[in-house]
Structures are given as C-alpha cells and as structure tokens.
Amino acid sequence: MMSSGLKVFFEPKSVVLIGASELKGAGAASATFFRSLASNISKFTKGKVYGVDLSGKLEGYMRKLTKVPMNCDLAVVLLPKDLLTKNLSSLLAKKTKALVLISDELAQKQREGLASLTKRGRLLLLGPKATMGIINTTNGLMATPVRGLTPKRGHIAVISQDGGLAAAMLDWARFHGVGVSKFACIGDGLGIGMVGMLRYLAQDKETKVVCVYLETAKEGRKLVGAISEAAKAKPVVVFKGGSEHEKIFDAALKQAGAFQARSIEEIFAVAEGLAKQPPMRGDRVAVITNIVGQAKLLVRSLAQEGLVLAEPSAETVKKISKKHPHVDISGFVDLGVEAKADLYKFVVGQVISDKAVDGMVVINAIKSTLLEPEDIQGIAEAAKKSKGKPVIDLTPGGEDNLHVREVLVGTELPVYNQPEKAARTMKLLSMRGKILNLPQK
Amino acid sequence: MVAAKKKVVEIIHLAGKNDKYELLELESKQVLAAWGVPVNRTELARDLGEAIRIAREIHYPLAIKVASPDIPSKSEAKGVRVGISSELELRQAFGEIVNNVREYKPDADIIGVTVQEYLPPAREVIVGALQDPSFGATVRFSLAGFWADVFNDFSFRLAPLSVEDAREMIQEIKGYPVLEGIRGESPADVNALAGIIQKVGQLAHEFPEINKLDIDPIFTFEAGKGAIAADARIVLGRSK
C-alpha cells in the first residue's frame, strides 16, 4: 500500500462521526468520550462533517447510519462493542475510504472481515483500539476524544501504539510548549501499523521530528526498516514500553539511526531541540553563563554524554576581554551576575562564530542574578545568527523556566530546565550530524 | 563466496539428512572454516589408534574432546582434556574422557574423540548468532566466561552488518578495556574479531536454517596476530 494513501486520514474532504452520546452502564464512558470527540471535531472547517448519534441527542446529528452519504473520505467510530457489532456492516456498506476505529472491542468475525478488507486494499483502517484517534494541527482536524487539550501547531509528529501513552505524550508536548504537526494512535495495528504511519510521516512536509511510543516489536525487522528509512529524512525519537527482546531491540534502533528517549518527558525535551536547531558538526560545546554552579553541573553532564567543553580561540578571548575585561573565559564563559541582554548578545555572537566551537548552551539564571526574563529575547536574536550551529537555552529551575518559556514563544531557541536534558539534546544534535555525515568543521 | 556457500549447504545438508538438528563441533567448525572463519585444526578419531596417528600429525601439545551428538556441554560431562603433551598422556586421557561421558550419560552415542591443535593462552571471547522470531538474524558478542555468565555483558546487532558496526559492537561492551589491554598487556586483535563478527552475521543472514550459532571461545591474540575459533556449536532451525 502506498503510504501517500494515508493522506485521506489527515486531510479528509468529508468526515463521518459515529457514536452514541447517551448510554448507561458499561457504555457510559464511551458516550462521554463521544461527546468529547464531537466537540473536538466541531472546529474542523476544511471538510464536510457528518455526525451520527445513535442516542439521537446531539444537535445536528443524524439518528441513523442509513442517512450517511456514500464514499466519504473518513469515518471515525466510537461505539461500545454491542452497538459496533450491530452497525459495522451498514457503515462498511457506505464505502468510506478510511476508517478510524476508536472502539476497543470488536467481535472476532468482524475483526477477520476488516482484516480481509484492508488486505485487499478496499479499506484504510486505523485501529481497533486507536483510542486517541488522529490529529492534524495544520487543518485543525481533531478526530480524537482526548479531553480538554488542543495541541499547539508545530513540527513534531507523535505516534503511539497505546492510547493512554498517546494522550500523555500530547500532554507533555503542551507542557513543553512543543508544537505538534500530526498525531496518530495506532492501536493494535490491524490495518495501518507503525510501519505505514512512519513511511507517511517521513515524507510529511509539516513534520521535522517523529516521536514514537512503541509497546511491542511485532515484525521487528520491518519496523526497524521503516524507522531506518524515516531517520534518513528526519530525526526519529523512540520511547519503548515493553521489555521483550530488549537488548536486540535497543541495538536495532541504534543501527536504524533512531534516538531512544529514556522517559516520556525526555522525548519532547530532545524533540524540541532537534526540531528547532540544526545538527551539530562535531562535539565541542561552548557554555555561556551568568552563574558558576549551574555551569559546572552542565559541564559534568556534557562530559557524561561524551561531549567536550569548547575553548574559544585566543582571538575571540581577546575581542571579548578588550570590551568586557571582567568576563572570565577560562573553560566556560562566565558573564557574571550583573550581565544583561547586551552583554549576552555580544558574547554569544563572538563565541558562536569561533571556529573552535561547534554548538552552544546559554545558561541564564534569573532569581540569583540581575537578569530579567525579557533579556532572553536578546539571546534568541543572537542565536539566530549562529551560522548553522545549534544553540540552546538553559534556564534552570521551575518558575523562572516557565517565565523564560513565555518570552521565547515563537522563537527558534529551545529552553531547558535541567542541565542533563540540555546536555542530552546537544548529544543527539551531534549524533544527528554524524548520521547525516555532515563534514566536521 | 559461491564456493563457500556451496560447501556450507553441503555440510548442513549432510547433517540434516541424518535428522540431526545440532551439528557436531567438528561439523560446526567445518561450516565456519568454509565461510572463512579461522578455526583450530580439529580431526575426528574413532578410536585410540586413529587418535595417536592424528596426534603425530598435529604434534603435541594438543587437546582432545569427546564427539557425541548427545553431549551439548562437553566440559560439563568432563569430556575435554587440554594440554596433552605426550602419547602416554593421550592414551590415558582418551580412555578417561570416554569413561567420564559414559558415566555422565550412559546412553550417549559416542562417535569418537576430536584431536585438536593446541592454542597458546589468549583473551577469550564469544561470538554468536540467533534467528530472532521478530528481528530475524542477529549477532551477539561478549568476552567469554563470567563476563557473559555473570555480568550478561553482551552487545547485539541485526545481521547482516558491516565491519564498522562489528567494531562498534566490540567497543560497546563494558569489558572492552580487557581487549584494549589492562595492566600493561598489549591490545588484542580487534580487527580480526570484527572480521569474524561480520562473517558470522553474513552467515546467519544467508542461512536462516542456522537457528543458533555459538563460537565459544574464540582465542584472540595480540593485535596483528589474529583470532581463532576453539569451539563452535551450530543448531539448525528445525529443532523447534
């Protein structure tokens, strides 16, 4: 199957929602999620939306499937098992091109029927158990029952085998202020599996980084092949759940050129950096700071990742010392607690142009210094002129980090709250440089 | 390469005809040798007389090991003797290991004893291959002995793999400094090992019927002096 065929999932011209908005007992949760799905999709304006509410309560929704037009692009189904069993064949009779089965239970016979339809290329199926559905932020398609969350538009694609983890990933992405391009919950992969979705996202122009949650490695060889193909086009960050074949799986991911995150949170921490900054040609990282302690922690973390603290050349040191004699440039560059935007801008500009520097982490503590979150805007401006070298920001802490995040919204400067995450991101940027075989400077 | 492939097919086919799933050490080594993996000289003696004749050819010191399809772990059955330096010793050892194995497993089919070229002490490593149900052909590397048994210090890759990948695999294990040389030891021949790993990967990739392959140990000499498989075990795919 051509992966470009998946376009119909993300850019449908017509969508049918099928569910029941009021159910008692075992179906109650399904009804609540259907109402959430209906509300999420109501903002979609780039295609025609038809709704079928078997409970007959939602305004503007049809009561019966029979009224649904033929040959729609996409159907999204969220029904408990008994209602699904009863209605699936009348839905399939409508010859919808693609089907997202959010419902998690399916009668065995229907399962076999669907498997056969997808195999013969008659139907594009996502699910069953695609419990969190799909999202395309570019056109506002929220075919998902996820509650109380609209992802920001951005360049990171998120795919997950598990629904709960899928929602957690979206939640972390929001928390990190990381924008999402496309999102898909694969479920048990009866139809489109990880392989098909990876192939599609590898080619997707809106997507710069693909983040994947993998629970099982069924057909591991094929999966690794798809990851390896995708990783040639863009960084792929994988977070792995199950522990079967652990060591072989880890080795295979490494061979495929994928990056393994060690936690869900780390996925987005590193993905933000990979999406916003260029790969690093080398492993020499300059550190510019307004406090010493955090810089020491960062230098330690960089070393643990196998990176090297860059030593600016004598020429750069001379240029900076001439203008700002109090700046200490032995090892990391200490600007002192009184440093403001101007000094940061000047020094960042000088150091990043230095041939002995491959990338840079800028540390700016707030509460213990005279710096204000607004000053960071200046750093973002200086970082823009980095001539293809990656620059990231480390504002250590909780509240301060959130303030700086707000200031940097819309810029390409990623912000980190802990030295370990900043160092890890620089490491992956350098690995990306090696994978792409960029000439080392 | 075509010739090598033909030869491997032949050995496997011959073994398979007798409904055997596990090749003898001798047969496993023949597969490896045909595939270009260096092995120590190993000859089958069906009786003591043959052993003595072969020993005169190979020269002392040498090692002997029981050859039986029913004994997967020869040392556990006390079916191995190394460092045999004379014909007198060989006569004694031959009877001893055959008796040991009889005691260990009375109904074992003992084909004979292999007489093997002695290898001077070297750093010992393990190279293995396995057909994983999900990932297909995989290779694994570790140092021999407690590094593998206790610390589980293995590295893995999918096969086929490049010599570069193989080198990375060797450097990845925690025990790598042992191969670099500790306490003034000179470095081991990592290039030779990388070559063997690459070849084993290719073998497992091209012969999915080789379900499992273990070369344990490989004697690894100083840089430039090579590495030689001292024991090997191939299990064919029909075992399960």
CSV table of C-alpha atoms in Angstrom, one decimal, chain B:
chain,number,residue,atom,x,y,z
B,1,MET,CA,31.8,-16.7,-2.0
B,2,VAL,CA,29.7,-19.0,-4.2
B,3,ALA,CA,32.1,-21.9,-3.4
B,4,ALA,CA,31.8,-21.2,0.3
B,5,LYS,CA,28.1,-21.1,0.1
B,6,LYS,CA,28.0,-24.4,-1.7
B,7,LYS,CA,30.3,-26.0,0.8
B,8,VAL,CA,28.1,-24.8,3.8
B,9,VAL,CA,25.0,-26.0,2.1
B,10,GLU,CA,26.7,-29.4,1.6
B,11,ILE,CA,27.7,-29.7,5.3
B,12,ILE,CA,24.3,-28.6,6.6
B,13,HIS,CA,22.5,-30.9,4.1
B,14,LEU,CA,24.6,-33.9,5.1
B,15,ALA,CA,23.9,-33.3,8.7
B,16,GLY,CA,20.3,-32.7,8.2
B,17,LYS,CA,19.9,-36.0,6.3
B,18,ASN,CA,20.6,-37.9,9.4
B,19,ASP,CA,17.8,-36.0,11.1
B,20,LYS,CA,20.3,-34.1,13.2
B,21,TYR,CA,19.4,-30.6,14.5
B,22,GLU,CA,22.6,-30.0,16.2
B,23,LEU,CA,25.9,-30.2,14.4
B,24,LEU,CA,28.9,-31.8,16.0
B,25,GLU,CA,31.7,-29.4,17.0
B,26,LEU,CA,33.7,-30.8,14.0
B,27,GLU,CA,30.9,-30.1,11.6
B,28,SER,CA,30.2,-26.7,13.0
B,29,LYS,CA,33.9,-25.9,12.6
B,30,GLN,CA,33.8,-27.2,9.0
B,31,VAL,CA,31.0,-24.7,8.3
B,32,LEU,CA,33.0,-21.8,9.8
B,33,ALA,CA,36.2,-22.8,8.0
B,34,ALA,CA,34.3,-23.0,4.7
B,35,TRP,CA,32.9,-19.5,5.5
B,36,GLY,CA,36.4,-18.1,6.1
B,37,VAL,CA,36.3,-18.0,9.9
B,38,PRO,CA,39.7,-19.3,11.2
B,39,VAL,CA,39.3,-22.5,13.4
B,40,ASN,CA,42.0,-24.6,15.1
B,41,ARG,CA,42.8,-27.8,13.4
B,42,THR,CA,40.3,-30.4,14.5
B,43,GLU,CA,40.2,-34.1,13.4
B,44,LEU,CA,37.9,-36.9,14.4
B,45,ALA,CA,39.4,-40.1,15.8
B,46,ARG,CA,37.0,-43.0,16.0
B,47,ASP,CA,39.4,-45.0,18.2
B,48,LEU,CA,42.6,-44.6,20.1
B,49,GLY,CA,44.7,-45.8,17.2
B,50,GLU,CA,43.4,-43.1,15.0
B,51,ALA,CA,43.9,-40.5,17.7
B,52,ILE,CA,47.5,-41.5,18.1
B,53,ARG,CA,48.1,-41.3,14.3
B,54,ILE,CA,46.4,-37.8,14.1
B,55,ALA,CA,48.3,-36.6,17.1
B,56,ARG,CA,51.6,-37.4,15.4
B,57,GLU,CA,50.5,-35.2,12.5
B,58,ILE,CA,49.2,-32.3,14.6
B,59,HIS,CA,52.1,-32.5,17.1
B,60,TYR,CA,51.9,-32.2,20.9
B,61,PRO,CA,50.7,-30.4,22.9
B,62,LEU,CA,47.1,-30.8,21.9
B,63,ALA,CA,43.6,-31.1,23.2
B,64,ILE,CA,41.0,-33.8,22.9
B,65,LYS,CA,37.2,-33.5,23.2
B,66,VAL,CA,34.5,-36.1,23.1
B,67,ALA,CA,32.4,-36.1,19.9
B,68,SER,CA,28.8,-37.0,20.6
B,69,PRO,CA,25.5,-35.6,19.4
B,70,ASP,CA,24.1,-36.3,22.8
B,71,ILE,CA,26.5,-34.1,24.8
B,72,PRO,CA,25.9,-30.4,24.2
B,73,SER,CA,28.2,-29.3,27.0
B,74,LYS,CA,31.4,-31.3,26.7
B,75,SER,CA,33.1,-29.8,29.7
B,76,GLU,CA,30.2,-30.4,31.9
B,77,ALA,CA,30.4,-34.1,31.0
B,78,LYS,CA,34.2,-34.0,31.7
B,79,GLY,CA,34.7,-34.8,28.1
B,80,VAL,CA,37.5,-32.4,27.5
B,81,ARG,CA,41.3,-32.6,28.2
B,82,VAL,CA,43.7,-29.8,27.2
B,83,GLY,CA,47.5,-29.6,27.3
B,84,ILE,CA,48.2,-33.2,26.4
B,85,SER,CA,51.9,-33.4,25.8
B,86,SER,CA,52.8,-37.0,25.0
B,87,GLU,CA,51.4,-40.2,23.6
B,88,LEU,CA,51.3,-41.7,27.0
B,89,GLU,CA,49.1,-38.9,28.3
B,90,LEU,CA,46.9,-39.2,25.2
B,91,ARG,CA,46.3,-42.9,25.8
B,92,GLN,CA,45.3,-42.2,29.4
B,93,ALA,CA,43.2,-39.2,28.6
B,94,PHE,CA,41.3,-40.9,25.7
B,95,GLY,CA,40.1,-43.7,28.0
B,96,GLU,CA,39.3,-41.3,30.8
B,97,ILE,CA,37.1,-38.8,28.9
B,98,VAL,CA,35.2,-41.6,27.2
B,99,ASN,CA,34.5,-43.2,30.6
B,100,ASN,CA,33.5,-39.9,32.1
B,101,VAL,CA,31.0,-39.3,29.3
B,102,ARG,CA,29.6,-42.9,29.6
B,103,GLU,CA,29.1,-42.2,33.3
B,104,TYR,CA,27.5,-38.8,32.7
B,105,LYS,CA,25.1,-40.1,30.1
B,106,PRO,CA,25.2,-43.9,29.7
B,107,ASP,CA,23.1,-44.0,26.6
B,108,ALA,CA,25.1,-41.2,24.8
B,109,ASP,CA,26.1,-42.1,21.3
B,110,ILE,CA,29.9,-41.5,21.3
B,111,ILE,CA,31.2,-41.2,17.8
B,112,GLY,CA,34.8,-40.8,18.9
B,113,VAL,CA,37.1,-38.0,20.1
B,114,THR,CA,38.3,-35.0,18.3
B,115,VAL,CA,42.0,-34.3,18.4
B,116,GLN,CA,42.7,-30.6,18.3
B,117,GLU,CA,45.6,-28.3,17.7
B,118,TYR,CA,46.7,-26.6,20.9
B,119,LEU,CA,46.3,-22.8,21.1
B,120,PRO,CA,48.5,-20.7,23.4
B,121,PRO,CA,46.7,-18.7,26.1
B,122,ALA,CA,44.9,-15.6,24.7
B,123,ARG,CA,41.9,-13.4,25.6
B,124,GLU,CA,38.8,-15.4,25.0
B,125,VAL,CA,35.6,-14.0,23.5
B,126,ILE,CA,32.2,-15.4,22.3
B,127,VAL,CA,30.6,-14.6,19.0
B,128,GLY,CA,27.0,-15.9,18.5
B,129,ALA,CA,24.2,-15.7,16.0
B,130,LEU,CA,20.5,-16.3,16.6
B,131,GLN,CA,17.4,-16.1,14.4
B,132,ASP,CA,15.0,-13.9,16.4
B,133,PRO,CA,11.3,-14.6,15.6
B,134,SER,CA,10.7,-10.8,15.2
B,135,PHE,CA,14.0,-9.3,14.1
B,136,GLY,CA,15.5,-12.2,12.0
B,137,ALA,CA,19.2,-12.8,12.0
B,138,THR,CA,21.1,-11.2,14.9
B,139,VAL,CA,24.6,-11.4,16.2
B,140,ARG,CA,26.0,-11.1,19.7
B,141,PHE,CA,29.4,-10.5,21.2
B,142,SER,CA,30.9,-10.8,24.6
B,143,LEU,CA,34.0,-11.7,26.5
B,144,ALA,CA,34.0,-15.4,27.5
B,145,GLY,CA,33.5,-16.7,31.0
B,146,PHE,CA,32.0,-14.7,33.8
B,147,TRP,CA,31.7,-11.6,31.7
B,148,ALA,CA,28.9,-13.5,29.8
B,149,ASP,CA,27.7,-15.8,32.5
B,150,VAL,CA,27.5,-13.4,35.4
B,151,PHE,CA,27.5,-9.8,34.1
B,152,ASN,CA,25.5,-10.5,31.0
B,153,ASP,CA,27.8,-8.1,29.2
B,154,PHE,CA,26.7,-8.7,25.6
B,155,SER,CA,26.3,-6.4,22.7
B,156,PHE,CA,23.9,-7.1,19.8
B,157,ARG,CA,23.3,-6.1,16.2
B,158,LEU,CA,20.9,-7.1,13.4
B,159,ALA,CA,22.6,-9.0,10.6
B,160,PRO,CA,24.0,-8.5,8.1
B,161,LEU,CA,26.3,-5.8,9.5
B,162,SER,CA,29.4,-4.0,8.4
B,163,VAL,CA,32.9,-4.4,9.8
B,164,GLU,CA,32.5,-0.9,11.2
B,165,ASP,CA,29.3,-2.0,13.0
B,166,ALA,CA,31.1,-5.0,14.3
B,167,ARG,CA,33.9,-2.8,15.7
B,168,GLU,CA,31.4,-0.6,17.4
B,169,MET,CA,29.8,-3.8,18.9
B,170,ILE,CA,33.2,-4.8,20.4
B,171,GLN,CA,33.8,-1.4,21.9
B,172,GLU,CA,30.3,-1.3,23.4
B,173,ILE,CA,30.7,-4.0,26.0
B,174,LYS,CA,31.7,-2.9,29.5
B,175,GLY,CA,34.6,-5.4,29.5
B,176,TYR,CA,36.2,-3.7,26.4
B,177,PRO,CA,39.3,-2.5,28.4
B,178,VAL,CA,40.2,-6.2,28.7
B,179,LEU,CA,40.7,-6.2,24.9
B,180,GLU,CA,42.5,-2.8,24.9
B,181,GLY,CA,44.9,-4.3,27.4
B,182,ILE,CA,45.0,-3.8,31.1
B,183,ARG,CA,47.9,-3.9,33.4
B,184,GLY,CA,50.5,-3.4,30.7
B,185,GLU,CA,49.0,-6.0,28.4
B,186,SER,CA,49.2,-5.2,24.7
B,187,PRO,CA,45.9,-4.7,22.8
B,188,ALA,CA,44.1,-7.7,21.3
B,189,ASP,CA,43.4,-8.2,17.6
B,190,VAL,CA,40.1,-6.3,17.5
B,191,ASN,CA,40.3,-6.1,13.7
B,192,ALA,CA,40.4,-9.9,13.4
B,193,LEU,CA,37.4,-10.1,15.8
B,194,ALA,CA,35.4,-7.5,13.8
B,195,GLY,CA,36.1,-9.5,10.7
B,196,ILE,CA,34.8,-12.7,12.3
B,197,ILE,CA,31.6,-11.0,13.7
B,198,GLN,CA,30.9,-9.6,10.2
B,199,LYS,CA,31.3,-13.0,8.6
B,200,VAL,CA,29.1,-14.7,11.3
B,201,GLY,CA,26.4,-12.1,10.6
B,202,GLN,CA,26.6,-12.7,6.9
B,203,LEU,CA,26.4,-16.5,7.5
B,204,ALA,CA,23.3,-16.1,9.7
B,205,HIS,CA,21.7,-13.8,7.2
B,206,GLU,CA,22.2,-16.1,4.3
B,207,PHE,CA,21.3,-19.3,6.1
B,208,PRO,CA,18.1,-18.8,8.1
B,209,GLU,CA,18.2,-22.5,8.7
B,210,ILE,CA,21.1,-21.9,11.1
B,211,ASN,CA,18.9,-21.2,14.1
B,212,LYS,CA,21.7,-20.7,16.6
B,213,LEU,CA,25.4,-20.5,16.3
B,214,ASP,CA,27.8,-20.1,19.2
B,215,ILE,CA,31.6,-19.8,18.9
B,216,ASP,CA,32.7,-20.1,22.4
B,217,PRO,CA,35.6,-19.4,22.9
B,218,ILE,CA,37.5,-17.5,20.2
B,219,PHE,CA,41.1,-17.2,21.2
B,220,THR,CA,42.1,-13.6,20.4
B,221,PHE,CA,45.8,-12.9,20.1
B,222,GLU,CA,47.7,-9.7,20.1
B,223,ALA,CA,46.9,-7.1,17.5
B,224,GLY,CA,48.0,-8.3,14.1
B,225,LYS,CA,48.2,-11.9,15.2
B,226,GLY,CA,44.6,-13.0,14.5
B,227,ALA,CA,41.9,-14.8,16.3
B,228,ILE,CA,40.9,-18.5,16.1
B,229,ALA,CA,37.7,-20.3,17.0
B,230,ALA,CA,38.4,-23.0,19.5
B,231,ASP,CA,34.9,-24.4,19.9
B,232,ALA,CA,31.7,-24.0,17.9
B,233,ARG,CA,28.1,-25.2,18.0
B,234,ILE,CA,25.5,-24.8,15.3
B,235,VAL,CA,21.9,-25.7,15.9
B,236,LEU,CA,19.7,-26.0,12.8
B,237,GLY,CA,16.3,-24.4,12.6
B,238,ARG,CA,14.2,-27.5,12.7
B,239,SER,CA,15.0,-28.0,16.4
B,240,LYS,CA,11.8,-26.2,17.5
